[in-house]
Amino acid sequence: MTAKHSAFAEVNTYVRRVAKRLQIPDAYLNIMLNPYRELRVQVMIHRDDGSIFETFGYRIQHNAARGPYKGGIRYHPDVNEDEVRALASLMTWKNALVDIPFGGAKGGITVDPRQLSPRELQDLTRSFTRKIDMALGPYRDVPAPDVNTNAEVMGWIMDEYGRRHGHTPAVVTGKPLALGGSKGRQAATGRGVSLVTQWAANDNGIDVPGARIVLQGFGNVGTYAAEFLMQAGAKIIAVSDVDGAIYAKDGLDIPALLAWVREHRTVKGFPGAEPIDGAKLLTIPCDILIPAAMGGVITMANAAQIQTKLLIEGANHPVTPDAAAALEQRGIPIIPDILANAGGVTVSYFEWTQNLQQFFWSEAEVNQRLGERLETAYRTMSETVVESQCTYREAAYLIALRRVWEAMQLRGI
Ligand code: NAD
C-alpha cells in the first residue's frame, strides 16, 4: 500500500496541519500521530461443515490521554491495519471534539460476515474477544458496533468477557436493551447525522424542508439518518447499499423503503424508484450529499463531478484530503466525520455511564442530552471556523487536538 492510499496517512495529514498551527512540539505530535498499542490476532473457528476458517482480527488503541480507549468493531473483507489505525485515530479526535471522557480505538476482523452462519459468527466473535481480552475493560478499552456488527455481536462480546472477569456490562456499548444497552443507542448515529445536517444546512442557506438529499449506505447510520431527515421535511432522492442504488426525483418513500429492506435486505429492486449505478449516485445534483457507507469513496477521481451544496460525512473518512480541498475550493462546505457521526459514541458514553451506575435513563433523556452535546460541539466548531478563518474540519481538529494535548501535558507525559 502506498502512502497515497493510506487512510491512516490521510487522517494524519489533518493532525499534522493543525498541530503546526497550534505549535505543538514534535515530541507530543509524534505521540498523537502514532497508536499506543496494536493487537493483531489470529482468529479461527470450526465451520458448520467441519472445516477450519482462519483470519486476522485487530484492536488498535490510539490515544488514552482523556480516558479509556473507545471505538467500534468492524467485520469486513477490507479490514486491515492501516484502515483500523486511521479509524482509531479518528475516534481520539471525535471523542475529544464532543468532549466525552474517552480516548480512541478501533477494531475489526477481516471477514465477509455474509459468508458465515449465525453460529459461526458467534464463535468468531468469541474467539476474537478471548484473544484481545487482556486489552479490554470498562476503564481500559470499550468496544462498540461498526460496519457489519450490531447489538447481538456486542452481547456476545459482553458474555465472553464476563466468563473470565464476571458480569461487566460496561466493557462494551451498543448492547441489546435486555443486556444493559441504552435506549436510543441504535438510532443515535443517524439521529446525530440528521441534527448536524439540519444545523449545517441552516447555517449555509439551505432550507431543510424540500432539500434534495443523496445518501450512500443504508445500514445503521443511513437508515436512521434518512428517517429523521425525512421527518424534518427533506426529500431523500437517492439511496444505495452494497448491492445496488435507487433514485426517485420527487423523493423516496422512506417508511416503504425501510419495510422493503427489512424483507429483502437490500434497497435493490424497490418499486417506485429507478435503479441507478452505485458509483454515479455520488454525482447526482442535490442540495446535501451524505456518504454513510465506507471510507475513501470521494477522491480526485470523482470530486470534480460532485454536484452538491453541502457534504455531510456520515461515514468515517469518506473523502480523501485532496478531494476535500478540491470541493472546499469550489465552495462546498464539508461537515467532518468526527462531528457528523459522533452521535453514536456519545450515546455509547451514556450507555457506559448507565452501566457503571446500574441506573437507566428514559429515551427522551438520552435524546435530549445527545442533542445538547452535539449542538455544543457544532457551535464551538462553527465559532472556531470564524475565529480561525479555517474549514469546518480544521476547526474540529483544532478543538480536539488542543484538548488531547492539554490532557497529555496535565498527565505529565
Ligand atoms: P452498516 O454495516 O450498518 O451499514 C453499512 C451500509 O453501507 C450497508 O447498507 C452496506 O450495504 C453499505 N455499503 C457498503 N459498501 C458500500 C458501497 N461500496 N457502496 C454503497 N453502499 C455500501 O454500517 P454503519 O454502522 O451504518 O456504518 C456506516 C459508516 O458509518 C461507517 O463508515 C462507520 O464507520 C460509520 N459510523 C458508524 C457508527 C455506528 O454507530 N454504527 C458510528 C460512527 C460512524
Coordinates of C-alpha atoms and ligand atoms in Angstrom, one line a residue:
M1 CA 0.0 0.0 0.0
T2 CA 1.5 3.4 -1.0
A3 CA 1.3 6.3 1.4
K4 CA -1.0 8.0 -1.1
H5 CA -3.7 5.4 -0.4
S6 CA -3.1 5.1 3.3
A7 CA -6.2 6.1 5.2
F8 CA -4.0 6.5 8.3
A9 CA -1.6 8.8 6.5
E10 CA -4.7 10.8 5.3
V11 CA -6.0 11.3 8.8
N12 CA -2.5 12.3 9.9
T13 CA -2.3 15.0 7.3
Y14 CA -5.1 16.8 9.2
V15 CA -3.4 16.1 12.5
R16 CA 0.0 17.5 11.3
R17 CA -1.6 20.6 9.7
V18 CA -3.5 21.5 12.9
A19 CA -0.6 20.6 15.2
K20 CA 1.6 23.1 13.2
R21 CA -1.0 25.8 13.7
L22 CA -1.2 25.1 17.4
Q23 CA 2.6 24.9 17.6
I24 CA 2.5 21.5 19.3
P25 CA 6.1 20.4 19.9
D26 CA 7.3 17.4 17.8
A27 CA 7.6 15.1 20.9
Y28 CA 3.8 15.5 21.6
L29 CA 2.9 15.4 18.0
N30 CA 4.6 12.1 17.4
I31 CA 2.7 10.6 20.3
M32 CA -0.5 12.0 18.8
L33 CA 0.3 10.6 15.3
N34 CA 1.1 7.0 16.4
P35 CA -1.1 4.5 18.1
Y36 CA -0.3 3.4 21.7
R37 CA -0.9 -0.3 21.2
E38 CA -1.7 -2.5 18.2
L39 CA -3.0 -6.1 18.6
R40 CA -3.2 -8.3 15.5
V41 CA -4.5 -11.7 16.5
Q42 CA -5.3 -14.9 14.6
V43 CA -8.9 -16.0 15.0
M44 CA -10.2 -19.3 13.9
I45 CA -13.4 -21.3 14.1
H46 CA -14.8 -24.6 13.0
R47 CA -17.2 -24.1 10.2
D48 CA -20.5 -25.8 10.1
D49 CA -19.2 -28.2 7.5
G50 CA -16.3 -29.2 9.8
S51 CA -13.6 -27.3 8.0
I52 CA -11.4 -24.7 9.8
F53 CA -11.7 -21.0 8.9
E54 CA -8.8 -18.7 9.9
T55 CA -8.4 -15.0 9.6
F56 CA -7.0 -12.0 11.5
G57 CA -8.6 -9.6 13.9
Y58 CA -7.2 -6.2 15.1
R59 CA -7.6 -3.9 18.1
I60 CA -5.7 -0.7 17.8
Q61 CA -5.6 1.7 20.7
H62 CA -4.6 5.1 19.6
N63 CA -4.6 7.6 22.5
A64 CA -6.0 7.4 26.0
A65 CA -4.9 10.8 27.4
R66 CA -8.6 11.8 28.0
G67 CA -9.9 8.4 29.2
P68 CA -10.3 4.7 28.4
Y69 CA -10.0 3.7 24.7
K70 CA -13.3 3.6 22.9
G71 CA -14.3 2.7 19.3
G72 CA -16.2 0.3 17.2
I73 CA -15.5 -3.2 15.8
R74 CA -16.0 -3.8 12.1
Y75 CA -16.4 -7.1 10.2
H76 CA -15.4 -6.5 6.6
P77 CA -13.2 -8.2 3.9
D78 CA -11.2 -4.9 3.6
V79 CA -10.3 -4.6 7.3
N80 CA -6.5 -4.2 7.6
E81 CA -4.0 -2.5 10.0
D82 CA -3.9 0.8 8.1
E83 CA -7.6 1.3 8.0
V84 CA -8.0 0.3 11.7
R85 CA -5.2 2.7 12.6
A86 CA -7.0 5.5 10.7
L87 CA -10.3 4.7 12.4
A88 CA -8.7 4.5 15.9
S89 CA -7.1 7.9 15.4
L90 CA -10.4 9.4 14.2
M91 CA -12.0 8.1 17.5
T92 CA -9.5 10.0 19.6
W93 CA -10.3 13.3 17.8
K94 CA -14.0 12.6 17.7
N95 CA -14.3 11.9 21.4
A96 CA -12.3 15.0 22.3
L97 CA -14.4 17.2 20.0
V98 CA -17.7 16.1 21.6
D99 CA -15.9 16.3 24.9
I100 CA -16.6 12.8 26.2
P101 CA -14.1 11.2 28.6
F102 CA -12.7 8.6 26.3
G103 CA -9.6 8.0 24.2
G104 CA -9.7 6.5 20.7
A105 CA -9.5 2.9 19.5
K106 CA -10.9 0.7 16.7
G107 CA -11.0 -3.0 15.9
G108 CA -12.1 -5.4 13.3
I109 CA -11.9 -8.8 11.7
T110 CA -11.0 -9.4 8.1
V111 CA -14.1 -11.3 7.1
D112 CA -17.2 -11.2 5.0
P113 CA -19.8 -11.9 7.7
R114 CA -22.4 -12.7 5.0
Q115 CA -20.4 -15.9 4.3
L116 CA -20.8 -17.1 7.9
S117 CA -23.8 -18.8 9.6
P118 CA -25.1 -17.2 12.9
R119 CA -23.3 -19.9 14.9
E120 CA -20.0 -19.3 13.0
L121 CA -20.3 -15.6 13.5
Q122 CA -20.8 -16.0 17.2
D123 CA -17.8 -18.4 17.5
L124 CA -15.7 -16.0 15.6
T125 CA -16.7 -13.1 17.8
R126 CA -16.0 -15.2 21.0
S127 CA -12.6 -16.3 19.6
F128 CA -11.7 -12.6 18.8
T129 CA -12.8 -11.5 22.2
R130 CA -10.7 -14.1 24.0
K131 CA -7.6 -13.0 22.0
I132 CA -7.9 -9.3 22.8
D133 CA -9.4 -9.8 26.3
M134 CA -6.3 -8.6 28.1
A135 CA -6.6 -5.2 26.4
L136 CA -10.3 -4.7 27.2
G137 CA -12.1 -3.5 30.3
P138 CA -14.5 -0.7 31.4
Y139 CA -11.6 1.5 32.4
R140 CA -9.3 0.3 29.7
D141 CA -11.0 -0.2 26.3
V142 CA -14.7 -0.3 25.5
P143 CA -15.7 -1.6 22.0
A144 CA -19.0 -0.8 20.2
P145 CA -20.7 -1.7 16.9
D146 CA -19.5 -0.5 13.5
V147 CA -19.9 -1.8 9.9
N148 CA -21.5 -5.3 9.9
T149 CA -21.6 -5.6 13.7
N150 CA -24.7 -4.9 15.8
A151 CA -26.2 -5.2 19.3
E152 CA -26.3 -9.0 19.1
V153 CA -22.5 -9.1 18.4
M154 CA -21.9 -6.7 21.3
G155 CA -23.9 -9.0 23.6
W156 CA -21.6 -12.0 22.7
I157 CA -18.6 -9.8 23.5
M158 CA -20.0 -8.9 26.9
D159 CA -20.8 -12.5 27.6
E160 CA -17.4 -13.8 26.6
Y161 CA -15.6 -11.1 28.6
G162 CA -17.8 -11.9 31.6
R163 CA -16.8 -15.6 31.6
R164 CA -13.3 -14.5 32.7
H165 CA -14.0 -11.3 34.6
G166 CA -17.5 -11.6 36.0
H167 CA -20.6 -9.7 34.7
T168 CA -19.2 -6.5 33.2
P169 CA -21.8 -4.7 31.0
A170 CA -19.7 -1.5 30.8
V171 CA -17.0 -3.4 28.8
V172 CA -18.9 -2.9 25.6
T173 CA -21.6 -0.5 24.3
G174 CA -24.3 -0.8 21.7
K175 CA -25.6 -3.9 23.5
P176 CA -29.2 -5.1 23.4
L177 CA -31.5 -3.3 25.8
A178 CA -32.1 -6.6 27.7
L179 CA -28.4 -6.8 28.4
G180 CA -27.9 -3.3 29.7
G181 CA -27.9 -1.4 26.4
S182 CA -29.1 2.2 26.3
K183 CA -32.4 3.4 24.9
G184 CA -31.6 5.5 21.8
R185 CA -28.2 3.9 21.1
Q186 CA -29.2 2.1 17.9
A187 CA -30.6 5.3 16.3
A188 CA -28.0 7.6 17.8
T189 CA -25.5 7.9 15.0
G190 CA -28.2 8.5 12.4
R191 CA -30.0 10.9 14.7
G192 CA -26.7 12.8 15.1
V193 CA -26.2 12.9 11.4
S194 CA -29.7 14.3 10.9
L195 CA -29.2 17.0 13.6
V196 CA -25.9 18.1 12.4
T197 CA -27.2 18.2 8.8
Q198 CA -30.0 20.5 9.8
W199 CA -27.8 22.9 11.7
A200 CA -25.2 23.0 8.9
A201 CA -27.9 23.4 6.3
N202 CA -29.4 26.4 8.1
D203 CA -26.0 28.0 8.5
N204 CA -25.3 27.5 4.8
G205 CA -28.5 28.9 3.4
I206 CA -30.2 25.6 2.6
D207 CA -33.9 25.0 3.7
V208 CA -34.2 21.5 5.1
P209 CA -37.9 21.2 4.1
G210 CA -37.8 20.3 0.5
A211 CA -34.0 19.9 0.4
R212 CA -32.9 17.1 -2.0
I213 CA -30.6 14.6 -0.2
V214 CA -28.5 11.8 -1.7
L215 CA -27.4 9.1 0.7
Q216 CA -24.8 6.4 0.2
G217 CA -25.1 3.4 2.6
F218 CA -28.4 2.2 4.1
G219 CA -27.2 0.4 7.2
N220 CA -27.4 1.6 10.8
V221 CA -26.3 5.1 10.1
G222 CA -28.0 5.6 6.7
T223 CA -31.5 4.2 7.6
Y224 CA -31.9 6.4 10.7
A225 CA -30.5 9.5 9.1
A226 CA -32.9 9.0 6.2
E227 CA -35.9 8.6 8.6
F228 CA -35.1 11.6 10.7
L229 CA -34.3 13.9 7.7
M230 CA -37.5 12.8 6.0
Q231 CA -39.4 13.7 9.2
A232 CA -37.7 17.1 9.1
G233 CA -39.2 17.6 5.6
A234 CA -36.2 16.8 3.4
K235 CA -36.6 14.6 0.2
I236 CA -34.3 11.6 0.0
I237 CA -33.9 11.4 -3.7
A238 CA -31.3 8.6 -4.0
V239 CA -30.0 5.8 -1.7
S240 CA -27.5 3.0 -2.2
D241 CA -26.1 -0.1 -0.5
V242 CA -23.5 -2.6 -1.4
D243 CA -25.9 -4.4 -3.7
G244 CA -27.5 -1.5 -5.6
A245 CA -28.7 2.1 -5.9
I246 CA -32.1 3.7 -6.5
Y247 CA -33.3 7.1 -7.5
A248 CA -36.7 8.9 -7.3
K249 CA -36.7 12.5 -8.4
D250 CA -39.6 13.5 -6.1
G251 CA -38.1 11.7 -3.1
L252 CA -38.2 8.1 -1.9
D253 CA -41.0 6.8 0.4
I254 CA -38.6 6.1 3.3
P255 CA -41.1 4.1 5.5
A256 CA -41.9 1.9 2.5
L257 CA -38.2 1.5 1.6
L258 CA -37.4 0.5 5.2
A259 CA -40.1 -2.1 5.1
W260 CA -38.7 -3.3 1.7
V261 CA -35.2 -3.5 3.2
R262 CA -36.4 -5.4 6.3
E263 CA -37.8 -8.1 3.9
H264 CA -35.2 -8.1 1.1
R265 CA -32.1 -7.0 2.9
T266 CA -31.2 -4.5 0.1
V267 CA -32.6 -1.4 -1.5
K268 CA -32.2 -3.0 -4.9
G269 CA -35.5 -3.7 -6.6
F270 CA -37.5 -1.3 -4.5
P271 CA -40.7 -0.5 -6.5
G272 CA -41.4 3.2 -7.1
A273 CA -37.8 4.1 -7.8
E274 CA -35.4 3.7 -10.8
P275 CA -32.3 1.6 -10.5
I276 CA -29.1 3.6 -11.0
D277 CA -25.4 3.0 -11.0
G278 CA -23.9 3.0 -7.5
A279 CA -20.8 5.0 -8.4
K280 CA -22.9 7.6 -10.2
L281 CA -25.1 8.1 -7.2
L282 CA -22.5 10.4 -5.6
T283 CA -22.5 12.7 -8.6
I284 CA -26.3 13.3 -8.7
P285 CA -27.1 17.0 -8.4
C286 CA -28.5 17.6 -4.9
D287 CA -28.6 20.0 -2.0
I288 CA -27.0 17.7 0.5
L289 CA -24.8 14.7 -0.1
I290 CA -24.3 12.2 2.8
P291 CA -21.8 9.4 2.3
A292 CA -22.7 6.9 5.1
A293 CA -21.0 3.7 4.0
M294 CA -17.3 3.2 3.6
G295 CA -14.1 5.3 3.6
G296 CA -12.3 6.8 0.6
V297 CA -15.3 7.0 -1.7
I298 CA -14.8 10.6 -2.8
T299 CA -11.4 11.0 -4.3
M300 CA -9.7 13.2 -7.0
A301 CA -11.2 10.7 -9.5
N302 CA -14.8 11.8 -8.8
A303 CA -14.5 15.1 -6.8
A304 CA -15.0 17.3 -9.9
Q305 CA -18.3 15.5 -10.7
I306 CA -19.8 16.0 -7.3
Q307 CA -22.7 18.4 -7.5
T308 CA -23.9 19.2 -4.0
K309 CA -24.2 22.4 -2.0
L310 CA -23.2 20.7 1.3
L311 CA -21.5 17.5 2.2
I312 CA -22.0 15.7 5.5
E313 CA -19.6 12.9 6.4
G314 CA -21.8 10.2 7.9
A315 CA -19.2 7.5 7.2
N316 CA -15.6 7.7 8.6
H317 CA -13.1 9.4 6.2
P318 CA -15.3 9.1 3.1
V319 CA -13.5 12.0 1.4
T320 CA -9.7 12.0 0.8
P321 CA -7.8 15.1 1.9
D322 CA -7.0 16.2 -1.7
A323 CA -10.7 15.7 -2.8
A324 CA -11.9 17.6 0.3
A325 CA -9.6 20.5 -0.6
A326 CA -10.9 20.5 -4.2
L327 CA -14.5 20.5 -3.0
E328 CA -13.9 23.3 -0.5
Q329 CA -12.2 25.4 -3.2
R330 CA -15.5 25.0 -5.1
G331 CA -17.3 26.4 -2.1
I332 CA -18.8 23.1 -1.0
P333 CA -18.7 23.0 2.8
I334 CA -17.9 19.6 4.4
I335 CA -19.0 18.7 7.9
P336 CA -16.3 16.3 9.1
D337 CA -16.9 12.8 10.2
I338 CA -15.6 13.5 13.7
L339 CA -18.6 15.7 14.3
A340 CA -21.2 14.4 11.9
N341 CA -21.2 10.8 13.1
A342 CA -20.3 11.4 16.7
G343 CA -23.9 10.7 17.9
G344 CA -23.2 7.0 18.2
V345 CA -20.2 7.3 20.5
T346 CA -22.0 10.0 22.5
V347 CA -24.8 7.6 23.4
S348 CA -22.2 4.9 23.9
Y349 CA -20.8 7.1 26.6
F350 CA -24.3 7.4 28.1
E351 CA -24.6 3.6 28.0
W352 CA -21.3 3.2 29.7
T353 CA -22.3 5.7 32.4
Q354 CA -25.7 4.0 32.9
N355 CA -23.9 0.6 33.2
L356 CA -21.5 1.9 35.8
Q357 CA -24.4 3.4 37.8
Q358 CA -26.7 0.4 37.1
F359 CA -29.4 3.1 36.7
F360 CA -31.1 3.6 33.4
W361 CA -32.4 6.7 31.6
S362 CA -35.5 7.3 29.6
E363 CA -35.2 7.6 25.8
A364 CA -36.3 11.2 26.0
E365 CA -33.4 12.0 28.4
V366 CA -30.9 10.2 26.2
N367 CA -32.0 12.0 23.1
Q368 CA -32.1 15.4 24.8
R369 CA -28.6 15.0 26.2
L370 CA -27.4 13.8 22.8
G371 CA -28.8 16.9 21.1
E372 CA -27.3 19.2 23.7
R373 CA -23.8 17.7 23.5
L374 CA -23.7 17.6 19.7
E375 CA -25.0 21.1 19.4
T376 CA -22.4 22.4 21.8
A377 CA -19.7 20.7 19.7
Y378 CA -21.3 22.0 16.5
R379 CA -21.5 25.6 17.7
T380 CA -17.9 25.5 19.1
M381 CA -16.7 24.2 15.8
S382 CA -18.6 26.9 13.8
E383 CA -17.3 29.7 16.1
T384 CA -13.8 28.4 15.6
V385 CA -14.3 28.5 11.8
V386 CA -14.9 32.2 12.1
E387 CA -12.3 33.0 14.7
S388 CA -9.5 31.0 13.0
Q389 CA -10.6 31.5 9.4
C390 CA -10.5 27.9 8.6
T391 CA -12.6 25.0 7.3
Y392 CA -15.0 23.0 9.5
R393 CA -12.6 20.1 9.6
E394 CA -9.7 22.2 10.6
A395 CA -11.8 23.8 13.3
A396 CA -12.9 20.4 14.6
Y397 CA -9.3 19.2 14.7
L398 CA -8.1 22.4 16.4
I399 CA -10.5 21.9 19.2
A400 CA -9.8 18.2 19.5
L401 CA -6.0 18.4 19.4
R402 CA -6.0 21.3 21.9
R403 CA -8.0 19.1 24.3
V404 CA -5.9 16.0 23.9
W405 CA -2.6 18.0 24.1
E406 CA -3.8 19.6 27.3
A407 CA -4.7 16.3 28.9
M408 CA -1.3 14.9 27.9
Q409 CA 0.5 17.8 29.5
L410 CA -1.5 17.6 32.7
R411 CA -0.8 13.9 33.0
G412 CA 2.9 14.9 32.9
I413 CA 3.7 13.0 29.7
Ligands
NAD1 P1 -23.7 -1.0 8.5 O1 -22.9 -2.2 8.3 O2 -24.9 -1.0 9.4 O3 -24.1 -0.4 7.1 C1 -23.2 -0.1 6.0 C2 -24.0 0.2 4.8 O4 -23.1 0.6 3.8 C3 -24.8 -1.0 4.3 O5 -26.1 -0.6 3.8 C4 -23.9 -1.5 3.1 O6 -24.6 -2.3 2.2 C5 -23.5 -0.2 2.6 N1 -22.3 -0.3 1.8 C6 -21.1 -1.0 2.0 N2 -20.3 -0.8 0.9 C7 -21.0 0.0 0.1 C8 -20.6 0.5 -1.2 N3 -19.5 0.3 -1.8 N4 -21.5 1.4 -1.8 C9 -22.7 1.7 -1.3 N5 -23.1 1.2 0.0 C10 -22.2 0.4 0.6 O7 -22.6 0.1 9.0 P2 -22.9 1.5 9.8 O8 -22.8 1.2 11.2 O9 -24.1 2.1 9.2 O10 -21.6 2.3 9.4 C11 -21.6 3.1 8.2 C12 -20.4 4.1 8.3 O11 -20.7 5.0 9.5 C13 -19.0 3.5 8.5 O12 -18.1 4.4 7.9 C14 -18.9 3.6 10.0 O13 -17.5 3.6 10.4 C15 -19.6 4.9 10.3 N6 -20.0 5.0 11.7 C16 -20.9 4.1 12.3 C17 -21.3 4.3 13.6 C18 -22.3 3.4 14.3 O14 -22.7 3.7 15.4 N7 -22.8 2.3 13.7 C19 -20.8 5.4 14.3 C20 -19.9 6.3 13.7 C21 -19.6 6.1 12.4

